[in-house]
Short mmCIF file of C-alpha atoms in Angstrom, two decimals:
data_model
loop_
_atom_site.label_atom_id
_atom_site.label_comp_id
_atom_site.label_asym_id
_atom_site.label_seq_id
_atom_site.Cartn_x
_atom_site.Cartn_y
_atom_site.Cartn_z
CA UNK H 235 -168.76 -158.96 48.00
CA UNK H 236 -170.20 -156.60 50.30
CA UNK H 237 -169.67 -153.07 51.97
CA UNK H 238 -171.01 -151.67 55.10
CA UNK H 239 -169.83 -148.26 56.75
CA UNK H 240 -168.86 -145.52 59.17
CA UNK H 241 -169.89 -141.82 58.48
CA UNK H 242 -167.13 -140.96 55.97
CA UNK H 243 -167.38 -144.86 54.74
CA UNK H 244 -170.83 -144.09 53.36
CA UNK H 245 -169.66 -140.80 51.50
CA UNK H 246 -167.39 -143.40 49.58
CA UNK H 247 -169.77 -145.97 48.87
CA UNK H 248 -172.40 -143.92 47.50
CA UNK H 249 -169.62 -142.51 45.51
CA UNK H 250 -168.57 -145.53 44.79
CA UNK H 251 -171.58 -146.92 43.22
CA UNK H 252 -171.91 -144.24 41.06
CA UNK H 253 -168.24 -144.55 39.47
CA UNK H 254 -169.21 -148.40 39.27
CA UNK H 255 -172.55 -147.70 36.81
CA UNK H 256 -171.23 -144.65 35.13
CA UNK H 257 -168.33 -146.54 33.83
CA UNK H 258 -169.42 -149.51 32.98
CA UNK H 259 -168.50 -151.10 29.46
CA UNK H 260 -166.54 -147.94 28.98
CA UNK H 261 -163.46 -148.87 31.55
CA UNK H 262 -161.73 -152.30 31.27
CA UNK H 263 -161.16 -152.79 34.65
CA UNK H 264 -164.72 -151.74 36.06
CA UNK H 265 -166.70 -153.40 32.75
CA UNK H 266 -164.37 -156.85 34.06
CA UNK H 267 -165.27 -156.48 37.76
CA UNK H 268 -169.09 -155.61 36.82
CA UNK H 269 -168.95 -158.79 34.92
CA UNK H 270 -166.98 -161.11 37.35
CA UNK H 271 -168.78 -160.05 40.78
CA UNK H 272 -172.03 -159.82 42.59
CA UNK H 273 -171.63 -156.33 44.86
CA UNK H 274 -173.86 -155.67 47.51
CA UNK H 275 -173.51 -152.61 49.53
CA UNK H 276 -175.00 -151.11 52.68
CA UNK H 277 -174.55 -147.35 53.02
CA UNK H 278 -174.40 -147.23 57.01
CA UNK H 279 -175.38 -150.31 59.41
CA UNK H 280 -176.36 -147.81 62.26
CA UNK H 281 -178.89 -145.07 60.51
CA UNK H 282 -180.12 -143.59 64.40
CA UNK H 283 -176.16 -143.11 64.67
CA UNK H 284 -175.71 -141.26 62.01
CA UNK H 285 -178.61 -139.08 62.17
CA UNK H 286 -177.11 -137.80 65.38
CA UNK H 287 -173.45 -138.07 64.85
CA UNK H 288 -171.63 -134.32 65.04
CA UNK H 289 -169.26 -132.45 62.53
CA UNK H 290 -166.21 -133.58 64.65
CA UNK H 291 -163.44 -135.23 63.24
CA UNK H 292 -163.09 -137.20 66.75
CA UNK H 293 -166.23 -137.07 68.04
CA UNK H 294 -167.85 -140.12 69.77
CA UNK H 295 -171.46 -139.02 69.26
CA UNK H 296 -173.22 -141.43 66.85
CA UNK H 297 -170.96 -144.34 67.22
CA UNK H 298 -173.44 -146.27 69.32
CA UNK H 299 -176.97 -146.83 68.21
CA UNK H 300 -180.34 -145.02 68.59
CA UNK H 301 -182.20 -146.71 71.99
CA UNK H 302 -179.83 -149.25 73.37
CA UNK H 303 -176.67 -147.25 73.44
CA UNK H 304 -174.60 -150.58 71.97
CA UNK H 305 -171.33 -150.40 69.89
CA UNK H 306 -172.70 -152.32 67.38
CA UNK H 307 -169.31 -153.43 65.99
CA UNK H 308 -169.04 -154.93 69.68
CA UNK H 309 -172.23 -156.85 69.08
CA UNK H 310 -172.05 -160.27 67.03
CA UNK H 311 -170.99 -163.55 69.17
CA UNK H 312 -166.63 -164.05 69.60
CA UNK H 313 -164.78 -166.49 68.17
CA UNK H 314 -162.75 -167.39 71.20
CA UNK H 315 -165.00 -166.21 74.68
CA UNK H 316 -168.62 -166.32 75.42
CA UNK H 317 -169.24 -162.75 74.98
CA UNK H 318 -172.28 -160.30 76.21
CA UNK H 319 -173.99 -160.05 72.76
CA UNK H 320 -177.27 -157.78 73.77
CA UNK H 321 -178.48 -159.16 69.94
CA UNK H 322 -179.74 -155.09 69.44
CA UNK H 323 -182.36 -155.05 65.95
CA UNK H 324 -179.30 -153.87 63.57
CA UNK H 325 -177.28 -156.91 64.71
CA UNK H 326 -179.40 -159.04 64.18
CA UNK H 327 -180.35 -157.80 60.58
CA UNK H 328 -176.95 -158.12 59.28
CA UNK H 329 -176.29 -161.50 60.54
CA UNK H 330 -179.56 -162.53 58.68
CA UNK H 331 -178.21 -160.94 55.79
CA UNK H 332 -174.64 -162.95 55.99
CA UNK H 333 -176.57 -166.02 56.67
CA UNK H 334 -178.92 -165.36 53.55
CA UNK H 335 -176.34 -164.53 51.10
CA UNK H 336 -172.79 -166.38 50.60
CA UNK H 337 -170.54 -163.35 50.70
CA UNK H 338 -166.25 -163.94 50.02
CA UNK H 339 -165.06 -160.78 50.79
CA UNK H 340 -166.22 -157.55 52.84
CA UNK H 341 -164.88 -154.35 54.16
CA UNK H 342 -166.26 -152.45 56.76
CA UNK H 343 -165.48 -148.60 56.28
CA UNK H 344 -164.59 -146.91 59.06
CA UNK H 345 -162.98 -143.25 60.05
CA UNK H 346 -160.51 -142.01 62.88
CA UNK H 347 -157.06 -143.20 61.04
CA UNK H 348 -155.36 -144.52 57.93
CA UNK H 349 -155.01 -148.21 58.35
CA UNK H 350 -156.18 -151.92 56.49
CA UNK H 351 -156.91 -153.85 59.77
CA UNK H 352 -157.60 -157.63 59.31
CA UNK H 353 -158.40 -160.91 62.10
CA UNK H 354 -158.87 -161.12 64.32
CA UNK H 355 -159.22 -158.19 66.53
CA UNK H 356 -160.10 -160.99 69.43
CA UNK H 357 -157.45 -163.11 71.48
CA UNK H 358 -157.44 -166.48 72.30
CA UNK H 359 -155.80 -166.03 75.81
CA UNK H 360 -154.71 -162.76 77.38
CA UNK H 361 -150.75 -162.29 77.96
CA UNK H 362 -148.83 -160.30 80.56
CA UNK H 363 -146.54 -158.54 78.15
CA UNK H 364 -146.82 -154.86 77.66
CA UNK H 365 -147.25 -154.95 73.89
CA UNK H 366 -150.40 -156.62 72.59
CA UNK H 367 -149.64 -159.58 70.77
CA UNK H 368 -150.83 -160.49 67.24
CA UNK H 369 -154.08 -162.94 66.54
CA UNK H 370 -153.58 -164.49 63.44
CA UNK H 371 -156.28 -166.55 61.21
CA UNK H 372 -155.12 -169.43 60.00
CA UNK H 373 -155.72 -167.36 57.02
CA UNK H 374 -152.93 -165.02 57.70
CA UNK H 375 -151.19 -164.87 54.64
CA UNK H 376 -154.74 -164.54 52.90
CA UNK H 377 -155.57 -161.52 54.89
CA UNK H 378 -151.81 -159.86 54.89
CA UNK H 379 -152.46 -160.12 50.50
CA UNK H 380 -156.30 -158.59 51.11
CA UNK H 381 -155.00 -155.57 53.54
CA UNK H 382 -151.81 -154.96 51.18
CA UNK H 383 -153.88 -154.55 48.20
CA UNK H 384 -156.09 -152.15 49.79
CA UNK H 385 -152.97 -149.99 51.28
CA UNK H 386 -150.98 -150.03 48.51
CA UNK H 387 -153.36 -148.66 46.29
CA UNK H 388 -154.51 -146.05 48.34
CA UNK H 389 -153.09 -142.73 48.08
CA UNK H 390 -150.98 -142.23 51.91
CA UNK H 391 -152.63 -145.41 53.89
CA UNK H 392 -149.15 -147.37 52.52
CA UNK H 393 -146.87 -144.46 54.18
CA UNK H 394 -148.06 -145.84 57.87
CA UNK H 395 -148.10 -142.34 58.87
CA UNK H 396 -150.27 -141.51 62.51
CA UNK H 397 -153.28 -139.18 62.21
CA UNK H 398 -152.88 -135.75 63.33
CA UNK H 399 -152.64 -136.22 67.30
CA UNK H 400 -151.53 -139.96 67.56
CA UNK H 401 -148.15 -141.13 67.35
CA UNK H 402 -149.35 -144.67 66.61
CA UNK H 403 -147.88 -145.49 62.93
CA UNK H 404 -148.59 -148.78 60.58
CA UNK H 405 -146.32 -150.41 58.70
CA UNK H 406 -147.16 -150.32 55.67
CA UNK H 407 -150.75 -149.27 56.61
CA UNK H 408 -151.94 -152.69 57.65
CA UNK H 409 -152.32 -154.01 61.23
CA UNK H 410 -153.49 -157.29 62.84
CA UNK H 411 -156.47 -156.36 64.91
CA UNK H 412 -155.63 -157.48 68.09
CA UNK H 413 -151.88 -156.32 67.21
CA UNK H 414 -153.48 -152.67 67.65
CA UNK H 415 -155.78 -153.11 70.30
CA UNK H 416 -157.83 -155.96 71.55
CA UNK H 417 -161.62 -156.60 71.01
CA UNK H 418 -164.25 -159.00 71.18
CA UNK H 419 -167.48 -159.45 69.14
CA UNK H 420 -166.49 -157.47 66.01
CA UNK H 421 -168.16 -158.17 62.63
CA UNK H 422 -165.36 -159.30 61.15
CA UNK H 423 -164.21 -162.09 63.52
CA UNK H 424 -167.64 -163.17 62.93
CA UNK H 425 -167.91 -162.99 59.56
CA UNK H 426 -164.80 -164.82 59.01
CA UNK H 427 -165.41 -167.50 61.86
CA UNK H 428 -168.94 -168.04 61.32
CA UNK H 429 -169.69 -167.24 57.36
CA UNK H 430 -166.57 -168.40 56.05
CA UNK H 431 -165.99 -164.57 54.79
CA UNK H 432 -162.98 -162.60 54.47
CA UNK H 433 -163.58 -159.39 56.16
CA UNK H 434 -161.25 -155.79 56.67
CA UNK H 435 -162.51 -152.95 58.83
CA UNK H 436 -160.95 -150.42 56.67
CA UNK H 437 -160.12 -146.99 58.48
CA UNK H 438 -159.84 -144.51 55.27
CA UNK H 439 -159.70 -141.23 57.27
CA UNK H 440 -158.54 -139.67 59.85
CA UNK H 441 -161.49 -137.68 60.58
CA UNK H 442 -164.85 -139.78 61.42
CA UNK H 443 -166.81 -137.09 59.81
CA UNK H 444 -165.37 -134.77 57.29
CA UNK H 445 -166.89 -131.91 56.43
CA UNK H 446 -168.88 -132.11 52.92
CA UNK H 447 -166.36 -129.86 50.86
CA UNK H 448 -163.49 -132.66 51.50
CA UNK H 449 -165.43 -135.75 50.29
CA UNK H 450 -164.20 -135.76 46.85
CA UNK H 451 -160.47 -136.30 48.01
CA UNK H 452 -161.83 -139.21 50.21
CA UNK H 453 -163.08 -140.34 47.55
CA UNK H 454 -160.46 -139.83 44.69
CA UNK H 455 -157.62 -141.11 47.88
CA UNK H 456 -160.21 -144.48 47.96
CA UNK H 457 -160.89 -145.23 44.79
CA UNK H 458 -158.60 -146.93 43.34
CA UNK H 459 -157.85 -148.93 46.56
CA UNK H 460 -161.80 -150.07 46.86
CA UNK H 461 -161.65 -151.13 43.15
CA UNK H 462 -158.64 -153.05 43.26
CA UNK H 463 -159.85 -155.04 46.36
CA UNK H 464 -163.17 -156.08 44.83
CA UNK H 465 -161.02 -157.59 42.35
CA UNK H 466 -159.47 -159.96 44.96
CA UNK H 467 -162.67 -161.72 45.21
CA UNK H 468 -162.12 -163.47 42.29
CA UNK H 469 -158.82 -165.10 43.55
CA UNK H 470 -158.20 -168.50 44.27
CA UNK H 471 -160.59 -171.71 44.44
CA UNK H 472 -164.44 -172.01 43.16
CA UNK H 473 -166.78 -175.11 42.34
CA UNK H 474 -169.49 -177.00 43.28
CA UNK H 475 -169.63 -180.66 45.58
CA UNK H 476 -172.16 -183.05 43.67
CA UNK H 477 -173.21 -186.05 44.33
CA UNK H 478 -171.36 -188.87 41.89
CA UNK H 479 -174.35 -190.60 41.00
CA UNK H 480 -177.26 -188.12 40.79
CA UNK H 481 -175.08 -185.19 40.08
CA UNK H 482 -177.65 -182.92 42.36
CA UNK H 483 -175.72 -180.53 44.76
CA UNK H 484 -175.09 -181.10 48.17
CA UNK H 485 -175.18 -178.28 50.17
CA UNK H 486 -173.91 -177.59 53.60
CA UNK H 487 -170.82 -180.02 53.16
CA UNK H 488 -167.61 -179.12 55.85
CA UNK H 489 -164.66 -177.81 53.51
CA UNK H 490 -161.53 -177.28 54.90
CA UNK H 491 -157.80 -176.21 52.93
CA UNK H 492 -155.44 -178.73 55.25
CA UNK H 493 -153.43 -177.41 56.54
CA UNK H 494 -155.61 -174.56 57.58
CA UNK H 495 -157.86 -175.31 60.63
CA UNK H 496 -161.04 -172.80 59.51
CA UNK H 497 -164.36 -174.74 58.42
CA UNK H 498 -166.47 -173.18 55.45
CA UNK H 499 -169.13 -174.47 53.46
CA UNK H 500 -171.22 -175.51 50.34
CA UNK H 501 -174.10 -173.02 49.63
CA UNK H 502 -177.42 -175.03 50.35
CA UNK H 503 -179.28 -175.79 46.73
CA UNK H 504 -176.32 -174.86 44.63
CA UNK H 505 -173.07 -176.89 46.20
CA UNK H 506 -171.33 -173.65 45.43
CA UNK H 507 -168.22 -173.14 47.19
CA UNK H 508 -165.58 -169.99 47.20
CA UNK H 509 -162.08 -169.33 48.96
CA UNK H 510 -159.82 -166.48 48.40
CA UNK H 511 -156.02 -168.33 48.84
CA UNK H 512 -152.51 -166.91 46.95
CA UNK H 513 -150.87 -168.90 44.06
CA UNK H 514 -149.60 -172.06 45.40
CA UNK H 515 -150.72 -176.10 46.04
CA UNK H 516 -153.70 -177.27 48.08
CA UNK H 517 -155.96 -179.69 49.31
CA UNK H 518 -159.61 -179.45 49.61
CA UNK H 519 -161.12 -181.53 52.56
CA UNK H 520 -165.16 -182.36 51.77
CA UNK H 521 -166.93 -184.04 54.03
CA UNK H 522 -170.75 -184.47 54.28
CA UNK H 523 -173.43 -186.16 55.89
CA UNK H 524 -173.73 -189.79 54.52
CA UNK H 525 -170.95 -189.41 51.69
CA UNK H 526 -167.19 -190.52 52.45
CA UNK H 527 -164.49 -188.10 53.05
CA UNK H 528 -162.90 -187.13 50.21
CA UNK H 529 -159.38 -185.07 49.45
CA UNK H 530 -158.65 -182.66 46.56
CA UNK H 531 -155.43 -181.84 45.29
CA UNK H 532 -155.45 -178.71 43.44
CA UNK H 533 -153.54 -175.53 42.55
CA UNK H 534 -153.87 -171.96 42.09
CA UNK H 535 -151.98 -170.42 39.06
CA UNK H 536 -149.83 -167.17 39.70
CA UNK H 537 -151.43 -163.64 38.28
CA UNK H 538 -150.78 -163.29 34.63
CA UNK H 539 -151.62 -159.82 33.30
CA UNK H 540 -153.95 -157.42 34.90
CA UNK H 541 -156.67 -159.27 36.98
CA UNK H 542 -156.52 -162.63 39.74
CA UNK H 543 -156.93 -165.93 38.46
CA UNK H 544 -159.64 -168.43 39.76
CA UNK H 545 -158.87 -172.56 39.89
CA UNK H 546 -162.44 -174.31 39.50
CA UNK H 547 -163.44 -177.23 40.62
CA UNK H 548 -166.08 -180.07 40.59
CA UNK H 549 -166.36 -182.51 43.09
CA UNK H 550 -168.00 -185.45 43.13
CA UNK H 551 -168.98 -187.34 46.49
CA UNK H 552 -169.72 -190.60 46.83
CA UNK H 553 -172.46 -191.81 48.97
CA UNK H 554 -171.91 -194.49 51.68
CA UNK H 555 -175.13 -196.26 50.86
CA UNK H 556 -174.00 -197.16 46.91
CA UNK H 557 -172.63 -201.03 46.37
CA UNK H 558 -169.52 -199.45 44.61
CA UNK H 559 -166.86 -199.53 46.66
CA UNK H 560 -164.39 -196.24 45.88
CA UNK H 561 -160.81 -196.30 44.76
CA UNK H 562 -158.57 -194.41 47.28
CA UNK H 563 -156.66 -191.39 47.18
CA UNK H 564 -152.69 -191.50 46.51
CA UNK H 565 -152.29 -188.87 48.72
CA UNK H 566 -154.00 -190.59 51.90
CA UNK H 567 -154.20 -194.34 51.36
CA UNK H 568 -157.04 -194.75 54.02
CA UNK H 569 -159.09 -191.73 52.39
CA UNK H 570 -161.54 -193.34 50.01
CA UNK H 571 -161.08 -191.24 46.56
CA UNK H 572 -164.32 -190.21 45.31
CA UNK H 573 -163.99 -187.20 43.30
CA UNK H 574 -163.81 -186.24 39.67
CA UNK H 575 -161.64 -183.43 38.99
CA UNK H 576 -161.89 -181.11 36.61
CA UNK H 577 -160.09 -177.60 36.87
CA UNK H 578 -159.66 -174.99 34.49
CA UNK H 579 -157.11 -171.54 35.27
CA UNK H 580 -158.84 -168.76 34.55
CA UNK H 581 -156.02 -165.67 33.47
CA UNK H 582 -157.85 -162.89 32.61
CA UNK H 583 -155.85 -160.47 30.47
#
């Protein structure tokens, strides 16, 4: 899980964090979440930005960053066109980070309205209609749960109401990137695309940067909304791919949900492996280098009681190069069936 921010995004991360380790083991839900989820967060990805940003609740000083002048939320590689990536130092740094650490989920805080936004905020092909079209993951469902969760929760992002000078409203706070306006290189494309992570650019205010004596109603309009979507990390499918005979992990293997046409992968040295889906029936396509291809039926349990549910799963590949000849799936007679499956619901009360 991880966090990185906007001017007034920072404000409620740092306060945030504190909530977080002040109530630990004394709230339920924060001692369960604590206990359930690794949280990284970054206060602000663009430090020469905000040293120079002004007190204006529209102002445009600060977005870019310090020497190069580059929107760095403009700046990672598109998932559809070959865009101008200038690769500026702060870029880079975060996509080392994503590379380094397997996030699931992340939110990117930002300021100037009241809306969940979700992938992708690029377009595949450019139309000729006056209203921008939507561009949705294959995912969609996925990220219409993530951005619901956040909007509901929060205090007036669920009304859809426009900021104080637009007339541009959100139905039921959450938009479709491209839906609101079109752009290419954004983190979030990227981190989806590329990482395999679900990613929201959150806008929580209205004003970019609020004066000091109104942080504490950000932060009391964002809290419960920021906790509740941490939560959603631990929803859906988990596991590890192992190798049948040696049982060491095998990182880097291609997994896909069918049905869904969006690669992600097994963490190299652990065969770890994460997806956030809804309650419902799937299969889990493995391949990897020198093992057969192998199918998973599974399912994910509805929510029972206060917190999401995770299916786990171990798989077991079998390599190409063993005498044994595999039994095949029922599900696809020519797919050789190589996996042991054991799953467990987890309903956390």
């Amino acid at each position: 899980m991880s966090w990185l921010s906007e001017l007034d995004g920072c404000a409620a991360k740092h306060s945030r964090a504190k909530y977080l380790i002040d109530n630990y083991r004394t709230n339920r839900t924060v001692s369960w979440l604590l206990n359930n989820t690794m949280i990284h967060v970054m206060p602000t990805m663009n430090p020469d930005g905000f040293q120079e940003a002004s007190v204006l609740c529209t102002g445009e000083k600060g977005r870019t960053n310090g020497i190069e002048r580059v929107d760095l939320n403009r700046d990672f590689p598109d998932h559809f066109h070959r865009n101008s990536v200038r690769n500026v130092s702060e870029s880079v740094a975060v996509i080392k980070w994503m590379t380094k650490i397997p996030f699931i989920l992340s939110a990117a805080l930002h300021g100037g309205a009241l809306v969940a936004n979700y992938p992708f905020d690029s377009i595949e092909e450019t139309t000729s209609t006056s209203e921008e079209p939507p561009s949705p993951t294959p995912d969609d469902d996925v990220f219409k749960h993530l951005a619901t969760v956040y909007a509901q929760n929060h205090k007036t992002m669920h009304l859809g109401k426009p900021c104080p000078g637009s007339n541009k409203e959100f139905k039921g706070g959450i938009t479709n990137g491209a839906k609101w306006y079109t752009c290419e290189g954004t983190m979030g494309d990227y981190n989806y695309a590329k990482h395999g992570c679900m990613e929201l650019t959150l806008e929580i205010s209205c004003c970019k940067y609020p004066q000091p004596k109104l942080l504490p109603r950000l932060w009391e309009e964002n809290k419960e909304a920021l906790l509740r979507y941490c939560m959603e990390a631990n929803r859906g499918v988990t596991g590890k791919i192992l190798d049948s005979r040696t049982r060491m992990p095998i990182g880097g293997a291609n997994l896909k949900i069918r049905g869904r046409n969006m690669t992600f992968h097994s963490v190299r040295g652990t065969g770890e492996f994460w997806r956030i889906l809804l309650p419902g029936k799937y299969e889990l396509e493995v391949e990897a280098v020198g093992y057969y291809h192998t199918v998973v039926p599974f399912t994910v349990e509805e929510q029972k009681g206060q917190f999401p549910c995770l299916t786990f799963l171990t798989v077991f590949l079998y390599n190409a190069s063993y005498s044994t000849t595999p039994r095949t799936t029922t599900t696809a007679k020519t797919t050789p069936w190589t996996t042991k499956l054991e799953t467990t619901s987890l309903l956390y009360e």
